[in-house]
Coordinates of C-alpha atoms in Angstrom, one line a residue:
M15 CA -7.0 -18.5 -17.4
A16 CA -3.5 -19.6 -18.6
F17 CA -3.0 -22.4 -15.9
D18 CA -3.4 -25.2 -18.5
G19 CA -1.4 -28.4 -19.1
I20 CA 1.4 -26.5 -20.8
V21 CA 2.1 -24.3 -17.7
T22 CA 1.7 -27.2 -15.5
M23 CA 4.5 -29.0 -17.2
A24 CA 6.7 -25.8 -17.1
A25 CA 6.1 -25.7 -13.3
V26 CA 7.0 -29.3 -12.9
C27 CA 10.3 -28.8 -15.0
E28 CA 11.0 -25.6 -12.8
M29 CA 10.3 -27.4 -9.4
R30 CA 11.8 -30.8 -10.1
P31 CA 15.6 -30.0 -10.2
K32 CA 15.2 -27.7 -7.3
L33 CA 13.2 -29.8 -4.9
I34 CA 14.3 -33.3 -5.6
M35 CA 15.7 -34.8 -2.3
G36 CA 14.6 -31.7 -0.4
K37 CA 13.2 -31.8 3.0
I38 CA 10.0 -30.3 4.0
D39 CA 10.9 -28.4 7.1
K40 CA 7.7 -26.5 7.9
I41 CA 4.0 -26.3 6.6
Y42 CA 1.7 -23.5 7.0
Q43 CA -1.8 -22.8 5.9
P44 CA -2.5 -18.9 5.9
E45 CA -6.0 -19.3 4.5
S46 CA -8.4 -22.2 4.3
E47 CA -7.6 -22.8 0.5
E48 CA -3.8 -22.1 0.7
L49 CA -0.6 -23.9 1.7
V50 CA 2.9 -22.8 2.1
F51 CA 5.8 -25.5 2.3
H52 CA 9.2 -24.3 3.5
I53 CA 11.8 -26.8 1.8
H54 CA 15.2 -27.2 2.6
T55 CA 17.2 -27.9 -0.5
K56 CA 20.8 -28.1 -1.8
Q57 CA 20.3 -24.6 -3.2
G58 CA 19.0 -23.1 0.0
N59 CA 15.6 -22.7 1.7
L60 CA 12.7 -22.3 -0.7
K61 CA 9.0 -21.8 -0.2
L62 CA 6.5 -23.6 -2.2
Y63 CA 2.9 -21.9 -2.4
A64 CA -0.2 -23.8 -3.4
S65 CA -3.8 -22.5 -3.7
V66 CA -7.0 -24.2 -4.7
N67 CA -9.0 -20.9 -4.7
P68 CA -11.5 -21.4 -7.7
G69 CA -10.3 -18.1 -9.3
A70 CA -6.7 -18.4 -8.6
A71 CA -5.7 -22.1 -8.3
R72 CA -1.9 -22.6 -8.9
I73 CA 1.4 -23.8 -7.5
H74 CA 4.7 -21.9 -7.6
F75 CA 7.6 -20.7 -5.5
I76 CA 7.2 -17.5 -3.6
R77 CA 9.5 -14.8 -1.9
S78 CA 6.8 -12.9 0.1
Q79 CA 6.0 -13.7 3.5
L80 CA 2.4 -14.6 4.1
Q81 CA 0.5 -13.8 7.4
N82 CA -0.4 -17.0 9.3
P83 CA -3.5 -17.5 11.5
P84 CA -2.9 -17.7 15.4
A85 CA -4.0 -21.3 15.5
P86 CA -3.1 -23.8 12.6
L87 CA -6.1 -25.2 10.6
P88 CA -7.0 -29.0 10.8
F89 CA -5.5 -29.9 7.4
C90 CA -2.3 -28.1 8.3
M91 CA -1.9 -30.0 11.4
L92 CA -2.7 -33.3 9.6
L93 CA 0.0 -32.5 7.2
R94 CA 2.6 -31.6 9.9
K95 CA 1.9 -35.0 11.5
H96 CA 2.3 -37.1 8.1
I97 CA 4.9 -35.3 6.1
Q98 CA 6.8 -32.7 8.1
G99 CA 10.5 -33.8 7.8
A100 CA 9.8 -35.8 4.7
R101 CA 12.1 -36.0 1.7
I102 CA 10.9 -35.3 -1.9
T103 CA 11.7 -38.1 -4.1
D104 CA 10.0 -37.3 -7.3
I105 CA 7.8 -34.5 -9.0
T106 CA 5.8 -35.4 -11.9
Q107 CA 2.9 -34.3 -14.1
T108 CA -0.1 -36.7 -14.6
G109 CA -0.2 -37.1 -18.3
S110 CA -1.1 -33.9 -19.9
E111 CA -3.5 -32.9 -17.0
R112 CA -3.2 -30.1 -14.6
I113 CA -2.3 -32.4 -11.8
I114 CA 1.3 -32.3 -10.1
E115 CA 2.3 -35.3 -7.9
I116 CA 5.0 -34.8 -5.3
S117 CA 6.3 -38.2 -4.1
L118 CA 7.7 -38.3 -0.6
E119 CA 9.5 -40.7 1.9
T120 CA 9.0 -40.3 5.6
L121 CA 9.2 -42.1 8.7
N122 CA 6.0 -43.6 10.5
E123 CA 5.6 -43.9 14.4
L124 CA 7.6 -47.1 14.6
G125 CA 10.6 -45.6 12.6
F126 CA 10.0 -47.4 9.3
T127 CA 10.1 -45.6 5.9
V128 CA 6.9 -45.1 4.3
S129 CA 5.9 -43.5 1.0
K130 CA 3.3 -40.9 0.6
K131 CA 2.2 -38.6 -2.3
L132 CA 0.9 -34.9 -2.3
I133 CA -1.4 -34.5 -5.4
F134 CA -2.2 -30.9 -6.5
E135 CA -5.2 -30.8 -8.8
I136 CA -5.3 -27.4 -10.4
M137 CA -8.7 -27.5 -12.0
G138 CA -10.6 -24.2 -11.3
K139 CA -13.5 -24.7 -9.0
H140 CA -12.6 -28.4 -8.8
S141 CA -9.1 -27.8 -7.5
N142 CA -8.0 -29.8 -4.5
I143 CA -4.8 -30.9 -2.5
I144 CA -4.9 -34.5 -1.6
L145 CA -2.6 -36.5 0.7
L146 CA -2.2 -40.2 -0.3
D147 CA -0.7 -43.3 1.2
I148 CA 0.9 -45.1 -1.7
A149 CA 1.0 -48.5 -0.3
S150 CA -2.8 -48.7 0.1
G151 CA -3.8 -46.2 -2.6
K152 CA -6.3 -44.6 -0.1
I153 CA -6.7 -41.0 0.7
I154 CA -5.5 -39.8 4.1
D155 CA -7.1 -36.4 3.7
S156 CA -7.8 -33.4 1.3
I157 CA -8.0 -29.8 1.8
K158 CA -11.5 -29.9 0.3
H159 CA -14.0 -33.0 1.0
V160 CA -16.0 -34.0 -2.0
S161 CA -18.9 -36.3 -1.0
I162 CA -21.3 -38.2 -3.1
D163 CA -24.0 -35.3 -2.6
V164 CA -21.4 -33.1 -4.4
N165 CA -20.1 -35.4 -7.1
R166 CA -21.6 -38.9 -7.8
V167 CA -18.8 -39.9 -10.1
R168 CA -15.7 -39.1 -7.9
Q169 CA -15.5 -38.7 -4.2
L170 CA -12.6 -37.3 -2.2
L171 CA -12.7 -38.4 1.4
P172 CA -10.5 -39.9 3.9
G173 CA -10.3 -43.6 3.5
I174 CA -11.4 -43.8 0.0
I175 CA -9.3 -45.2 -2.9
Y176 CA -7.9 -42.4 -4.9
Q177 CA -9.1 -42.0 -8.5
Y178 CA -8.0 -39.6 -11.0
P179 CA -10.4 -37.3 -12.7
P180 CA -12.3 -38.7 -15.6
K181 CA -10.3 -38.5 -19.1
Q182 CA -11.7 -36.2 -21.7
D183 CA -12.4 -37.3 -25.2
K184 CA -9.3 -35.4 -26.6
I185 CA -5.7 -36.2 -27.6
P186 CA -3.4 -35.4 -24.8
F187 CA -0.9 -32.9 -26.1
K188 CA 2.0 -35.0 -25.0
E189 CA 1.0 -37.6 -27.3
L190 CA 1.7 -35.5 -30.2
L191 CA 5.2 -34.8 -28.9
G192 CA 6.6 -38.3 -29.5
D193 CA 4.0 -40.5 -31.2
I194 CA 4.4 -40.2 -34.9
S195 CA 1.2 -42.1 -35.5
A196 CA -1.0 -39.7 -33.3
E197 CA 0.6 -36.7 -35.0
Q198 CA -0.1 -38.1 -38.5
N199 CA -3.7 -39.0 -37.5
Y200 CA -4.3 -35.5 -36.1
I201 CA -2.8 -33.9 -39.1
S202 CA -4.7 -35.8 -41.6
A203 CA -8.0 -35.2 -39.7
N204 CA -7.5 -31.4 -39.0
G205 CA -4.7 -30.1 -41.3
L206 CA -1.5 -28.3 -40.4
S207 CA -3.1 -25.1 -38.9
P208 CA -6.8 -25.7 -38.1
D209 CA -9.0 -23.1 -36.2
A210 CA -8.2 -22.4 -32.6
S211 CA -11.8 -23.9 -31.7
V212 CA -10.9 -27.1 -33.5
I213 CA -7.6 -27.4 -31.7
Q214 CA -9.2 -26.9 -28.3
K215 CA -11.8 -29.5 -29.0
T216 CA -9.2 -31.9 -30.3
I217 CA -6.2 -31.5 -28.0
G218 CA -6.3 -31.8 -24.3
G219 CA -4.4 -29.8 -21.9
I220 CA -4.2 -26.4 -23.6
S221 CA -5.9 -23.2 -22.8
P222 CA -7.8 -21.0 -25.4
S223 CA -4.9 -18.5 -25.6
F224 CA -2.4 -21.2 -26.4
A225 CA -4.8 -22.8 -29.0
E226 CA -5.1 -19.4 -30.7
E227 CA -1.3 -19.2 -30.8
M228 CA -1.1 -22.6 -32.4
A229 CA -3.6 -21.7 -34.9
L230 CA -1.7 -18.7 -36.0
S231 CA 1.4 -20.7 -36.7
N232 CA 2.2 -22.4 -39.9
N233 CA 2.3 -25.8 -38.3
S234 CA 0.3 -26.1 -35.1
V235 CA 2.0 -29.5 -34.0
E236 CA 5.4 -28.1 -34.8
F237 CA 4.7 -24.9 -32.7
L238 CA 3.6 -27.3 -29.9
K239 CA 6.8 -29.3 -30.1
N240 CA 9.1 -26.1 -30.1
T241 CA 7.2 -24.7 -27.1
C242 CA 7.6 -27.9 -25.2
K243 CA 11.3 -28.1 -26.1
K244 CA 12.0 -24.7 -24.9
I245 CA 10.3 -25.8 -21.4
Y246 CA 12.4 -28.9 -21.1
L247 CA 15.6 -27.0 -21.9
S248 CA 14.7 -24.1 -19.4
E249 CA 14.7 -21.7 -22.3
A250 CA 10.9 -20.6 -22.0
S251 CA 10.1 -17.0 -21.7
P252 CA 7.2 -16.4 -19.1
V253 CA 5.5 -13.3 -19.8
V254 CA 2.4 -11.4 -18.2
Y255 CA 0.3 -9.0 -20.3
T256 CA -1.2 -5.8 -18.5
D257 CA -3.7 -3.5 -19.6
D258 CA -3.3 0.3 -19.8
K259 CA -4.2 0.5 -15.9
G260 CA -1.6 -2.1 -15.1
I261 CA -3.9 -4.8 -14.3
P262 CA -2.7 -8.3 -15.5
R263 CA -4.8 -9.8 -18.3
E264 CA -3.0 -13.0 -19.2
F265 CA 0.2 -14.9 -18.7
H266 CA 2.0 -17.9 -20.3
V267 CA 5.2 -19.4 -21.0
T268 CA 5.2 -18.2 -24.4
T269 CA 4.2 -15.0 -26.2
L270 CA 0.6 -14.6 -27.1
S271 CA -0.1 -12.6 -30.3
E272 CA -3.6 -11.7 -29.5
Y273 CA -2.4 -9.6 -26.6
E274 CA 0.9 -8.2 -28.1
D275 CA -0.9 -5.1 -29.7
V276 CA -3.4 -4.3 -27.0
C277 CA -1.3 -4.9 -23.8
T278 CA 1.9 -4.2 -22.2
A279 CA 4.3 -7.4 -22.2
I280 CA 6.3 -7.8 -19.0
P281 CA 8.9 -10.7 -19.3
F282 CA 10.2 -12.7 -16.4
D283 CA 13.1 -15.0 -15.7
S284 CA 11.1 -17.7 -14.0
L285 CA 7.6 -19.1 -14.1
S286 CA 7.3 -18.6 -10.5
E287 CA 8.0 -15.0 -10.5
C288 CA 5.6 -14.6 -13.5
M289 CA 2.7 -16.1 -11.6
E290 CA 3.5 -14.4 -8.4
Y291 CA 3.2 -11.0 -10.1
Y292 CA 0.2 -12.0 -12.1
Y293 CA -1.8 -13.3 -9.0
N294 CA -0.6 -10.6 -6.6
N295 CA -1.6 -7.7 -9.1
K296 CA -4.9 -9.3 -10.5
Q297 CA -7.7 -7.4 -8.9
S298 CA -10.1 -10.3 -9.1
T299 CA -7.7 -12.6 -7.2
N300 CA -5.9 -10.0 -5.0
R301 CA -5.7 -11.7 -1.4
I302 CA -6.0 -8.2 0.1
K303 CA -9.2 -7.5 -1.7
Q304 CA -10.6 -11.0 -0.8
K305 CA -9.5 -10.5 2.9
S306 CA -10.9 -7.0 3.2
S307 CA -14.3 -7.8 1.4
D308 CA -16.0 -9.3 4.6
L309 CA -14.9 -6.4 6.7
L310 CA -16.1 -4.0 4.3
R311 CA -19.5 -5.6 4.1
T312 CA -19.8 -5.7 7.8
V313 CA -18.6 -2.1 8.3
S314 CA -20.9 -0.9 5.5
A315 CA -23.9 -2.4 7.0
Q316 CA -23.1 -0.8 10.4
L317 CA -22.6 2.5 8.6
D318 CA -26.0 2.2 6.8
K319 CA -27.7 1.6 10.3
L320 CA -26.1 4.6 11.8
R321 CA -27.0 6.8 8.8
L322 CA -30.7 5.7 9.2
K323 CA -30.4 6.4 12.9
E324 CA -29.0 9.9 12.1
Q325 CA -32.2 10.5 10.0
R326 CA -34.6 9.4 12.5
L327 CA -32.9 11.5 15.3
K328 CA -33.0 14.6 13.0
E329 CA -36.7 14.0 12.4
D330 CA -37.2 13.7 16.3
L331 CA -35.1 16.8 16.9
L332 CA -37.1 18.8 14.5
K333 CA -40.3 17.8 16.1
A334 CA -38.9 18.6 19.6
E335 CA -37.8 22.0 18.4
N336 CA -41.1 22.9 17.1
S337 CA -42.8 22.4 20.6
E338 CA -43.5 26.0 21.5
N339 CA -47.1 25.6 20.6
L340 CA -47.5 23.0 23.5
R341 CA -46.4 25.8 26.0
L342 CA -48.8 28.3 24.4
Y343 CA -51.7 25.8 24.6
G344 CA -50.9 25.2 28.3
E345 CA -50.9 29.0 29.1
L346 CA -54.0 29.8 27.2
L347 CA -55.9 26.9 28.7
T348 CA -54.8 28.2 32.2
A349 CA -55.9 31.7 31.5
N350 CA -59.3 30.6 30.2
I351 CA -59.9 27.8 32.4
H352 CA -63.2 29.3 33.9
K353 CA -64.7 29.3 30.3
I354 CA -64.0 25.6 29.4
K355 CA -66.9 23.1 30.2
P356 CA -65.7 19.7 31.5
G357 CA -65.8 17.0 29.0
A358 CA -65.3 19.2 26.0
K359 CA -63.2 17.8 23.1
S360 CA -61.7 21.2 22.1
A361 CA -61.7 24.8 23.3
T362 CA -61.6 28.0 21.2
V363 CA -59.7 30.6 23.0
T364 CA -58.0 34.0 22.0
N365 CA -54.3 34.1 21.6
Y366 CA -53.4 37.1 23.8
Y367 CA -49.9 37.5 22.0
D368 CA -51.5 38.4 18.5
G369 CA -55.3 38.5 19.3
T370 CA -56.1 35.6 16.8
A371 CA -58.5 32.6 17.9
I372 CA -57.0 29.3 18.4
D373 CA -58.6 25.8 18.6
I374 CA -57.0 23.6 21.3
P375 CA -57.6 19.9 21.1
L376 CA -58.6 18.4 24.6
N377 CA -58.8 15.1 26.3
P378 CA -62.5 15.1 27.3
T379 CA -61.9 12.2 30.0
V380 CA -59.9 14.7 32.3
S381 CA -60.6 18.2 33.6
P382 CA -59.4 21.5 31.7
A383 CA -56.8 22.0 34.5
K384 CA -55.4 18.4 33.8
N385 CA -55.4 19.2 30.0
A386 CA -53.2 22.2 30.7
Q387 CA -50.8 20.2 33.0
Q388 CA -50.5 17.6 30.3
Y389 CA -49.4 20.2 27.6
F390 CA -46.9 21.7 30.0
K391 CA -45.6 18.2 30.7
K392 CA -45.3 17.5 27.0
Y393 CA -43.5 20.8 26.5
G394 CA -41.1 19.9 29.4
K395 CA -40.4 16.5 27.8
A396 CA -39.8 18.0 24.3
K397 CA -37.2 20.6 25.8
T398 CA -35.4 17.6 27.5
A399 CA -35.7 15.6 24.3
V400 CA -33.9 18.4 22.3
K401 CA -30.7 18.2 24.6
E402 CA -30.8 14.4 24.6
K403 CA -31.4 14.1 20.8
Q404 CA -28.5 16.6 20.2
L405 CA -26.0 14.3 22.4
Q406 CA -27.3 11.2 20.6
L407 CA -26.8 13.0 17.2
S408 CA -23.2 14.1 18.2
A409 CA -22.3 10.6 19.5
N410 CA -23.8 9.0 16.3
D411 CA -21.8 11.5 14.0
N412 CA -18.6 10.4 16.0
D413 CA -19.5 6.8 15.1
I414 CA -20.2 7.6 11.4
N415 CA -16.8 9.5 11.1
Y416 CA -15.0 6.6 12.7
L417 CA -16.4 4.0 10.6
E418 CA -15.8 6.1 7.4
S419 CA -12.2 6.3 8.5
V420 CA -12.0 2.4 8.8
I421 CA -13.5 2.0 5.4
S422 CA -10.8 4.4 4.0
Y423 CA -8.2 2.4 5.6
L424 CA -9.7 -0.9 4.2
E425 CA -9.8 0.4 0.7
N426 CA -6.2 1.7 0.8
A427 CA -4.7 -1.3 2.6
R428 CA -1.5 -2.8 1.1
D429 CA -0.9 -5.6 3.1
I430 CA -2.8 -8.6 5.0
S431 CA -1.4 -7.5 8.3
E432 CA -3.2 -4.0 7.9
I433 CA -6.5 -5.8 7.5
D434 CA -5.9 -8.0 10.5
A435 CA -5.0 -4.9 12.6
L436 CA -8.2 -3.2 11.6
R437 CA -10.4 -6.4 12.3
R438 CA -8.7 -6.3 15.8
E439 CA -9.4 -2.6 16.2
L440 CA -13.0 -3.2 15.3
E441 CA -13.2 -6.0 17.9
E442 CA -11.8 -3.8 20.7
T443 CA -14.3 -1.1 19.9
G444 CA -17.1 -3.4 19.8
Y445 CA -18.3 -3.1 16.2
I446 CA -17.7 -6.7 15.4
R447 CA -17.7 -10.0 17.6
K448 CA -14.3 -11.2 18.7
R449 CA -13.2 -14.3 17.1
K450 CA -12.5 -17.5 19.3
I451 CA -9.1 -19.0 18.8
P452 CA -9.3 -22.7 19.2
G453 CA -6.4 -24.6 21.2
G454 CA -6.0 -21.8 23.7
F455 CA -3.6 -19.9 21.3
K456 CA -3.3 -16.1 21.8
E457 CA -3.3 -13.5 19.0
K458 CA 0.1 -12.0 18.5
K459 CA 0.5 -8.3 19.5
I460 CA 0.8 -6.1 16.4
K461 CA 3.6 -3.7 16.6
S462 CA 3.3 -0.2 15.2
D463 CA 4.9 0.0 11.7
P464 CA 3.7 3.2 10.1
Y465 CA 4.6 4.1 6.3
K466 CA 7.8 6.1 6.0
Y467 CA 8.8 8.6 3.4
S468 CA 11.7 10.8 3.1
I469 CA 11.9 14.4 1.7
G470 CA 15.5 15.0 0.9
D471 CA 18.1 14.1 3.6
A472 CA 16.6 16.5 6.3
F473 CA 12.9 15.4 6.7
E474 CA 11.1 12.2 7.5
I475 CA 7.3 11.6 7.3
L476 CA 5.5 9.0 9.1
V477 CA 2.0 7.8 8.2
G478 CA -0.6 5.8 10.4
K479 CA -2.1 2.6 8.8
N480 CA -5.0 2.5 11.0
N481 CA -6.8 4.5 13.7
K482 CA -4.9 2.9 16.8
E483 CA -1.6 3.6 15.1
N484 CA -2.6 7.1 14.4
D485 CA -3.1 7.7 18.1
F486 CA 0.3 5.9 18.9
L487 CA 2.0 7.9 16.2
T488 CA 0.7 11.4 17.3
F489 CA 0.7 11.0 21.1
K490 CA 3.7 8.5 21.7
T491 CA 6.0 8.7 18.7
A492 CA 5.9 12.4 17.8
S493 CA 7.5 15.1 19.6
S494 CA 5.8 18.4 20.5
R495 CA 7.6 20.2 17.8
D496 CA 6.8 17.9 15.0
I497 CA 4.2 18.9 12.5
W498 CA 1.0 17.1 12.2
F499 CA -1.1 16.7 8.9
H500 CA -4.5 15.6 8.2
T501 CA -7.1 16.2 5.5
K502 CA -9.8 18.6 6.5
D503 CA -13.1 17.0 7.1
I504 CA -12.0 13.8 5.1
P505 CA -11.3 10.6 6.8
G506 CA -7.6 9.8 6.5
S507 CA -4.3 8.9 8.3
H508 CA -2.4 11.0 10.7
V509 CA 0.8 12.2 9.0
I510 CA 3.9 13.4 11.2
L511 CA 6.5 15.5 9.6
R512 CA 9.9 15.3 11.7
A513 CA 13.6 15.6 11.3
S514 CA 15.3 12.7 9.5
Q515 CA 17.3 10.5 11.7
N516 CA 20.3 11.1 9.3
S517 CA 20.0 15.0 9.5
G518 CA 22.1 15.3 12.5
T519 CA 19.4 17.0 14.6
N520 CA 16.4 15.4 16.2
T521 CA 14.3 18.7 16.1
L522 CA 12.6 20.5 13.2
P523 CA 13.1 24.3 12.5
P524 CA 10.4 26.6 13.9
F525 CA 7.0 26.1 12.5
E526 CA 7.0 29.4 10.4
E527 CA 10.5 28.7 8.9
L528 CA 9.6 25.3 7.4
P529 CA 10.1 25.4 3.5
D530 CA 6.9 25.5 1.5
E531 CA 7.9 22.7 -0.7
V532 CA 8.2 20.5 2.4
I533 CA 4.7 21.5 3.7
Y534 CA 3.3 20.8 0.3
A535 CA 5.0 17.5 -0.1
A536 CA 3.9 16.3 3.4
A537 CA 0.2 17.5 2.7
S538 CA 0.2 15.6 -0.6
I539 CA 1.1 12.5 1.2
A540 CA -1.7 13.0 3.8
A541 CA -4.2 13.5 0.9
Y542 CA -2.9 10.5 -0.8
H543 CA -3.5 8.4 2.4
S544 CA -7.1 9.5 2.9
K545 CA -10.5 9.1 1.3
G546 CA -9.7 11.9 -1.1
R547 CA -6.9 9.8 -2.7
K548 CA -8.5 9.9 -6.2
S549 CA -9.6 13.6 -6.0
E550 CA -7.7 17.0 -6.7
N551 CA -7.2 20.1 -4.7
V552 CA -7.8 18.3 -1.5
P553 CA -7.8 20.7 1.8
V554 CA -5.1 19.5 4.3
D555 CA -4.7 21.0 7.8
Y556 CA -1.3 21.1 9.5
V557 CA -0.4 22.2 13.0
P558 CA 2.4 21.5 15.5
V559 CA 1.8 18.3 17.5
K560 CA 1.7 20.2 20.7
Y561 CA -1.7 21.7 19.6
V562 CA -3.4 18.3 19.0
K563 CA -5.4 16.9 21.8
K564 CA -7.5 13.7 22.4
P565 CA -10.8 14.2 24.2
A566 CA -11.6 11.9 27.1
G567 CA -13.6 8.8 25.7
A568 CA -13.0 9.6 22.2
K569 CA -12.7 6.7 19.7
P570 CA -9.3 5.5 18.3
G571 CA -7.8 8.2 15.9
M572 CA -10.4 11.0 16.9
V573 CA -8.6 14.2 17.9
I574 CA -9.3 18.0 18.3
F575 CA -6.7 20.6 17.4
T576 CA -6.3 24.5 17.3
N577 CA -3.9 27.1 15.7
N578 CA -3.9 25.1 12.3
R579 CA -3.2 26.3 8.9
T580 CA -4.7 24.7 5.6
V581 CA -3.2 24.1 2.2
W582 CA -4.9 22.7 -0.9
V583 CA -2.9 20.0 -2.6
N584 CA -3.2 17.1 -5.2
P585 CA -2.7 13.7 -3.6
K586 CA 0.7 12.0 -4.6
L587 CA 3.7 10.2 -3.0
P588 CA 7.2 11.6 -3.1

């Protein structure tokens, strides 16, 4: 990963002029490993984001709005107590390390000014955020507690004197910028352009990609100096490299030759924009993927159980349907009861339907008449079982269809709020346990906010993001003359085609008079927002909303409809 000492230095150079003397207005903790600071500065309000996620540790400005939990987490509450309203007096990098220190001045309970420090350690799985009391040098608290059981060399716990991470046996890259003797010693030992592996073993604070770039230059130290000079002068050119699928592979504050020919370079004006794009689009660190993974596992496990139940129900149903021989045994025993001796283990009788001989197993402990009654009783139970198993199988199929639709929404989710809405839907339907919110806080109500698309100026398309929103869209938002779309026998969103608000009319033309291109465009959107997104020639049903009904007791999003037509389209957005 590219977040090395060079990028850390660039981050400090970007943040320092903007945040010095800024006031921390609000502090949020969207996830257990993330913090967002709303800072009021002379240049306006800024949002500083920090994460200690092992695979995506970083600190930078963001523009997007993150979803916050209903109740603030403990570390967030502690930061609000100690540094909300504090002034930022300085921002520095610790040597050449991936450590950023933000010095703060705030008032204590008695109204006296006290100095505190936020330390951001961006070091992979060892990343942490520590709040420090400068006067005593003691840790007030940290976002991750590191006890002696985890690390015998360095603990991070409240009340302990803070110690910096142990130094590596390398030359910090900043020493090569101004210390001539250090530069000469390095060149005499390694030459002007040593191998990348030698550079990385010798110089501290640089990533493998940057070491490779230094090795390709004519003078590795001069290249390092020029890069750092550009950073200090705000002339650096942050760039993200993406593969042919658009997934980011690497980023840095300078061009990287090893990616130039095999990847697409996307330049950015600022390092924060560069990092926000990189981490938001990188699949392995995508917050939506991480957030939905737990739900996907839970729903998939439920789905596996339902499919196993379906298999067993079908086996039981098959046995129950093949029960005519029980009735036949009862009839033949009754007809030949005078020929059967009490205590016999079986009886051979003639089947008067086809004249063949049949051996009927008997229970020797009861009379022949009782054996006949038992066979009739088993036959009656089997017939009842057929009806019951069919009802259970139908209910089980409904559950399977519902959970498959939930998985489809989870896989296609674009925003954290969609994941939260799906979680709440699963809690309300009883598939997962409802989360307890500490402190008496209540979850915010989620408003319906469907996807919206336009087809020209005359038509508007609304798409549900989950099953509950599908119901609201179809039965509350849409009018009876609007057109309803849904993929045929494939889990997907309800799609409503209606007249655009800018068209001057609130109603669509008659169903039969709609242009074919509008029907196909709406159907393509319905196919895109379904499990068949990556398929071709997907069947889509469409029908006026007045023919769509919801059966009593049906699960969210489950409907029945009549008078529909079907088109086959390729999934795509307008």
